[in-house]
Amino acid sequence: MKNYEQIAAILKALADPKRLKIVDLLSTADSLCACDLLEHFDFTQPTLSHHMKILEQAGIVSVTKKSQWSHYTLQEEFVGEFLSALKEFLLKETAIR
């Protein structure tokens, strides 16, 4: 059975252009510090923190604290599982053609 709630939470998190850009930036690095992510945006650290919390709750990123900064990583499992779920969800064989 599909977990529609989880898929909806992921799609909702990715629907924001800023969060989509964050995921894109994280996809090119092992891990990025919040300070590095902030260089790509014109908003404050609390705003970044808000966006990251949404991505973390959706299971898209993980966070580790190092001194005063948070470091974010794209969840490896998320990428594979989400692509599989989308493929299963959107590319079904149907009797109606």
XYZ file of N, CA, C and O in Angstrom:
388
model
N 0.850 -1.191 0.000
C 0.000 0.000 0.000
C 0.891 1.248 0.000
O 1.893 1.302 0.680
N 0.482 2.232 -0.736
C 1.236 3.480 -0.828
C 0.988 4.352 0.409
O -0.088 4.356 0.960
N 1.981 5.084 0.784
C 1.844 6.022 1.887
C 1.591 7.406 1.289
O 2.525 8.178 1.075
N 0.332 7.710 1.027
C -0.033 8.970 0.391
C 0.341 10.175 1.249
O 0.709 11.217 0.720
N 0.239 10.025 2.565
C 0.593 11.127 3.461
C 2.070 11.495 3.311
O 2.424 12.666 3.242
N 2.930 10.481 3.261
C 4.369 10.724 3.139
C 4.709 11.332 1.781
O 5.490 12.275 1.697
N 4.115 10.805 0.723
C 4.369 11.345 -0.616
C 3.894 12.795 -0.697
O 4.585 13.657 -1.231
N 2.723 13.088 -0.118
C 2.203 14.458 -0.124
C 3.112 15.401 0.655
O 3.353 16.535 0.225
N 3.642 14.942 1.796
C 4.549 15.785 2.594
C 5.823 16.097 1.813
O 6.322 17.231 1.845
N 6.343 15.117 1.093
C 7.545 15.329 0.282
C 7.259 16.312 -0.845
O 8.019 17.262 -1.066
N 6.152 16.105 -1.550
C 5.803 17.000 -2.657
C 5.555 18.418 -2.158
O 5.971 19.388 -2.809
N 4.916 18.539 -1.000
C 4.667 19.859 -0.422
C 5.989 20.544 -0.072
O 6.182 21.731 -0.340
N 6.923 19.786 0.511
C 8.225 20.352 0.869
C 8.989 20.788 -0.370
O 9.650 21.826 -0.373
N 8.894 20.011 -1.434
C 9.631 20.325 -2.654
C 8.936 21.370 -3.526
O 9.538 21.872 -4.475
N 7.700 21.707 -3.210
C 6.937 22.656 -4.028
C 7.429 24.094 -3.884
O 7.152 24.932 -4.734
N 8.170 24.383 -2.841
C 8.698 25.732 -2.642
C 9.991 25.891 -3.441
O 10.902 25.071 -3.295
N 10.105 26.926 -4.283
C 11.314 27.103 -5.107
C 12.605 27.212 -4.300
O 13.649 26.716 -4.734
N 12.546 27.818 -3.131
C 13.760 27.944 -2.310
C 14.198 26.582 -1.782
O 15.378 26.245 -1.801
N 13.232 25.773 -1.339
C 13.581 24.441 -0.847
C 14.048 23.549 -1.991
O 14.960 22.736 -1.811
N 13.465 23.705 -3.146
C 13.915 22.944 -4.307
C 15.361 23.296 -4.648
O 16.178 22.423 -4.948
N 15.713 24.574 -4.547
C 17.090 25.001 -4.789
C 18.026 24.438 -3.723
O 19.145 24.014 -4.028
N 17.579 24.402 -2.483
C 18.390 23.820 -1.403
C 18.694 22.359 -1.702
O 19.834 21.910 -1.581
N 17.691 21.607 -2.119
C 17.890 20.191 -2.466
C 18.871 20.075 -3.627
O 19.756 19.214 -3.620
N 18.744 20.945 -4.605
C 19.669 20.939 -5.741
C 21.104 21.204 -5.268
O 22.035 20.514 -5.686
N 21.288 22.175 -4.399
C 22.623 22.478 -3.874
C 23.185 21.294 -3.084
O 24.356 20.941 -3.224
N 22.345 20.666 -2.268
C 22.803 19.529 -1.477
C 23.122 18.315 -2.342
O 23.951 17.482 -1.968
N 22.494 18.222 -3.499
C 22.739 17.072 -4.378
C 24.138 17.101 -4.987
O 24.612 16.096 -5.495
N 24.814 18.249 -4.904
C 26.148 18.372 -5.494
C 27.262 18.295 -4.446
O 28.428 18.455 -4.795
N 26.896 18.060 -3.185
C 27.892 18.036 -2.105
C 27.554 16.917 -1.123
O 26.396 16.515 -1.006
N 28.572 16.450 -0.416
C 28.328 15.455 0.632
C 27.518 16.065 1.767
O 26.610 15.454 2.300
N 27.876 17.296 2.118
C 27.245 17.994 3.224
C 27.520 19.481 3.051
O 28.569 19.859 2.535
N 26.560 20.300 3.455
C 26.763 21.748 3.401
C 26.385 22.366 4.735
O 25.368 22.014 5.335
N 27.200 23.303 5.154
C 26.943 24.078 6.353
C 25.834 25.090 6.047
O 25.709 25.573 4.915
N 25.050 25.414 7.059
C 24.024 26.437 6.885
C 24.641 27.730 6.359
O 24.053 28.411 5.516
N 25.846 28.040 6.817
C 26.518 29.269 6.368
C 26.786 29.216 4.861
O 26.693 30.236 4.170
N 27.112 28.034 4.324
C 27.328 27.887 2.879
C 26.026 28.027 2.104
O 25.990 28.646 1.042
N 24.959 27.453 2.630
C 23.655 27.564 1.966
C 23.176 29.012 1.942
O 22.618 29.468 0.934
N 23.408 29.730 3.021
C 22.951 31.123 3.106
C 23.577 32.010 2.032
O 22.971 33.005 1.630
N 24.761 31.650 1.556
C 25.413 32.439 0.503
C 24.620 32.449 -0.800
O 24.795 33.338 -1.630
N 23.727 31.493 -0.969
C 22.964 31.364 -2.210
C 21.584 32.013 -2.138
O 20.822 31.960 -3.106
N 21.267 32.606 -0.995
C 19.923 33.159 -0.802
C 19.993 34.552 -0.185
O 20.979 34.917 0.440
N 18.908 35.264 -0.373
C 18.788 36.596 0.216
C 17.769 36.546 1.355
O 16.747 37.226 1.331
N 18.023 35.659 2.321
C 17.204 35.615 3.518
C 18.070 35.278 4.722
O 19.249 34.971 4.584
N 17.477 35.355 5.900
C 18.222 35.220 7.155
C 18.392 33.755 7.570
O 17.710 32.867 7.043
N 19.235 33.551 8.556
C 19.455 32.208 9.097
C 18.169 31.620 9.673
O 17.888 30.440 9.451
N 17.341 32.391 10.401
C 16.090 31.801 10.887
C 15.162 31.332 9.754
O 14.482 30.313 9.888
N 15.160 32.048 8.636
C 14.346 31.628 7.493
C 14.898 30.335 6.905
O 14.140 29.414 6.576
N 16.219 30.244 6.788
C 16.833 29.001 6.310
C 16.479 27.860 7.257
O 16.115 26.773 6.818
N 16.554 28.116 8.532
C 16.242 27.105 9.532
C 14.812 26.589 9.361
O 14.550 25.393 9.476
N 13.888 27.495 9.081
C 12.489 27.116 8.841
C 12.387 26.186 7.633
O 11.733 25.136 7.704
N 13.033 26.546 6.540
C 13.002 25.711 5.330
C 13.640 24.342 5.586
O 13.125 23.312 5.152
N 14.752 24.345 6.317
C 15.447 23.089 6.582
C 14.626 22.178 7.486
O 14.651 20.960 7.333
N 13.889 22.752 8.409
C 13.034 21.959 9.299
C 11.959 21.237 8.487
O 11.675 20.051 8.721
N 11.397 21.905 7.510
C 10.384 21.290 6.653
C 11.000 20.152 5.846
O 10.423 19.062 5.744
N 12.186 20.384 5.280
C 12.870 19.342 4.508
C 13.257 18.167 5.402
O 13.164 17.005 4.980
N 13.659 18.459 6.618
C 14.034 17.390 7.558
C 12.812 16.562 7.961
O 12.851 15.332 7.975
N 11.700 17.228 8.255
C 10.479 16.525 8.648
C 9.940 15.646 7.526
O 9.329 14.610 7.784
N 10.189 16.038 6.281
C 9.742 15.252 5.132
C 10.695 14.101 4.835
O 10.425 13.286 3.952
N 11.816 14.032 5.555
C 12.770 12.950 5.350
C 13.708 13.168 4.178
O 14.339 12.232 3.693
N 13.820 14.409 3.729
C 14.635 14.730 2.562
C 16.079 15.017 2.962
O 17.004 14.642 2.239
N 16.276 15.668 4.084
C 17.632 15.995 4.548
C 17.820 15.521 5.983
O 16.859 15.317 6.725
N 19.088 15.369 6.353
C 19.425 15.116 7.752
C 20.346 16.232 8.207
O 21.001 16.888 7.392
N 20.396 16.448 9.516
C 21.171 17.554 10.064
C 22.090 17.041 11.165
O 21.719 16.151 11.933
N 23.296 17.595 11.200
C 24.215 17.350 12.305
C 24.751 18.706 12.762
O 24.978 19.594 11.937
N 24.921 18.842 14.058
C 25.450 20.090 14.627
C 26.958 19.980 14.750
O 27.469 18.987 15.248
N 27.651 21.001 14.260
C 29.093 21.108 14.432
C 29.377 22.528 14.901
O 29.167 23.473 14.151
N 29.809 22.653 16.115
C 30.001 23.931 16.799
C 28.721 24.754 16.699
O 27.666 24.273 17.070
N 28.795 25.952 16.165
C 27.605 26.817 16.141
C 26.719 26.611 14.918
O 25.615 27.125 14.855
N 27.196 25.857 13.917
C 26.460 25.709 12.667
C 25.888 24.310 12.493
O 26.457 23.328 12.952
N 24.777 24.257 11.779
C 24.190 22.988 11.386
C 24.724 22.620 10.005
O 24.898 23.491 9.149
N 24.968 21.334 9.805
C 25.417 20.822 8.510
C 24.331 19.893 7.985
O 23.844 19.020 8.704
N 23.992 20.091 6.719
C 22.874 19.366 6.129
C 23.357 18.424 5.037
O 24.264 18.741 4.274
N 22.698 17.260 4.976
C 23.012 16.241 3.992
C 21.715 15.757 3.370
O 20.710 15.572 4.070
N 21.744 15.550 2.070
C 20.608 14.967 1.380
C 20.534 13.492 1.766
O 21.534 12.781 1.693
N 19.376 13.040 2.207
C 19.204 11.646 2.610
C 19.328 10.740 1.390
O 18.555 10.873 0.454
N 20.302 9.854 1.406
C 20.519 8.952 0.281
C 19.298 8.080 0.022
O 18.903 7.878 -1.124
N 18.704 7.562 1.082
C 17.528 6.707 0.937
C 16.372 7.463 0.284
O 15.594 6.894 -0.469
N 16.265 8.744 0.610
C 15.174 9.553 0.073
C 15.197 9.556 -1.450
O 14.173 9.351 -2.093
N 16.353 9.760 -2.032
C 16.460 9.891 -3.480
C 15.938 8.632 -4.166
O 15.040 8.693 -5.014
N 16.475 7.487 -3.794
C 16.053 6.232 -4.420
C 14.600 5.906 -4.170
O 13.861 5.531 -5.092
N 14.170 6.032 -2.927
C 12.794 5.692 -2.577
C 11.790 6.626 -3.238
O 10.732 6.207 -3.700
N 12.120 7.913 -3.292
C 11.198 8.868 -3.888
C 11.078 8.645 -5.390
O 9.983 8.674 -5.945
N 12.203 8.406 -6.048
C 12.156 8.131 -7.486
C 11.358 6.868 -7.776
O 10.559 6.838 -8.719
N 11.535 5.848 -6.967
C 10.776 4.606 -7.140
C 9.285 4.842 -6.926
O 8.450 4.347 -7.693
N 8.955 5.592 -5.881
C 7.546 5.874 -5.588
C 6.903 6.678 -6.716
O 5.783 6.388 -7.132
N 7.619 7.672 -7.243
C 7.080 8.458 -8.354
C 6.890 7.600 -9.595
O 5.875 7.704 -10.280
N 7.869 6.768 -9.859
C 7.777 5.890 -11.033
C 6.582 4.964 -10.907
O 5.796 4.821 -11.841
N 6.422 4.348 -9.738
C 5.297 3.452 -9.503
C 3.971 4.207 -9.587
O 2.996 3.734 -10.148
N 3.966 5.408 -9.056
C 2.754 6.218 -8.987
C 2.329 6.739 -10.361
O 1.151 6.775 -10.685
N 3.301 7.138 -11.190
C 2.986 7.814 -12.445
C 3.085 6.955 -13.701
O 2.493 7.296 -14.707
N 3.825 5.883 -13.631
C 4.063 5.089 -14.839
C 3.462 3.700 -14.750
O 4.118 2.702 -14.942
N 2.202 3.641 -14.487
C 1.504 2.365 -14.366
C 1.034 1.900 -15.732
O 0.737 2.697 -16.622
N 0.965 0.583 -15.864
C 0.311 0.009 -17.018
C -1.186 0.162 -16.768
O -1.679 -0.185 -15.699
N -1.905 0.669 -17.729
C -3.345 0.829 -17.523
C -4.103 0.098 -18.611
O -3.618 -0.083 -19.728
N -5.299 -0.310 -18.279
C -6.144 -0.981 -19.246
C -6.741 0.023 -20.224
O -7.130 -0.328 -21.330
N -6.830 1.256 -19.801
C -7.386 2.313 -20.666
C -6.249 2.924 -21.465
O -5.269 3.394 -20.938
N -6.370 2.940 -22.738
C -5.348 3.518 -23.612
C -5.959 4.543 -24.514
O -6.946 4.541 -25.006
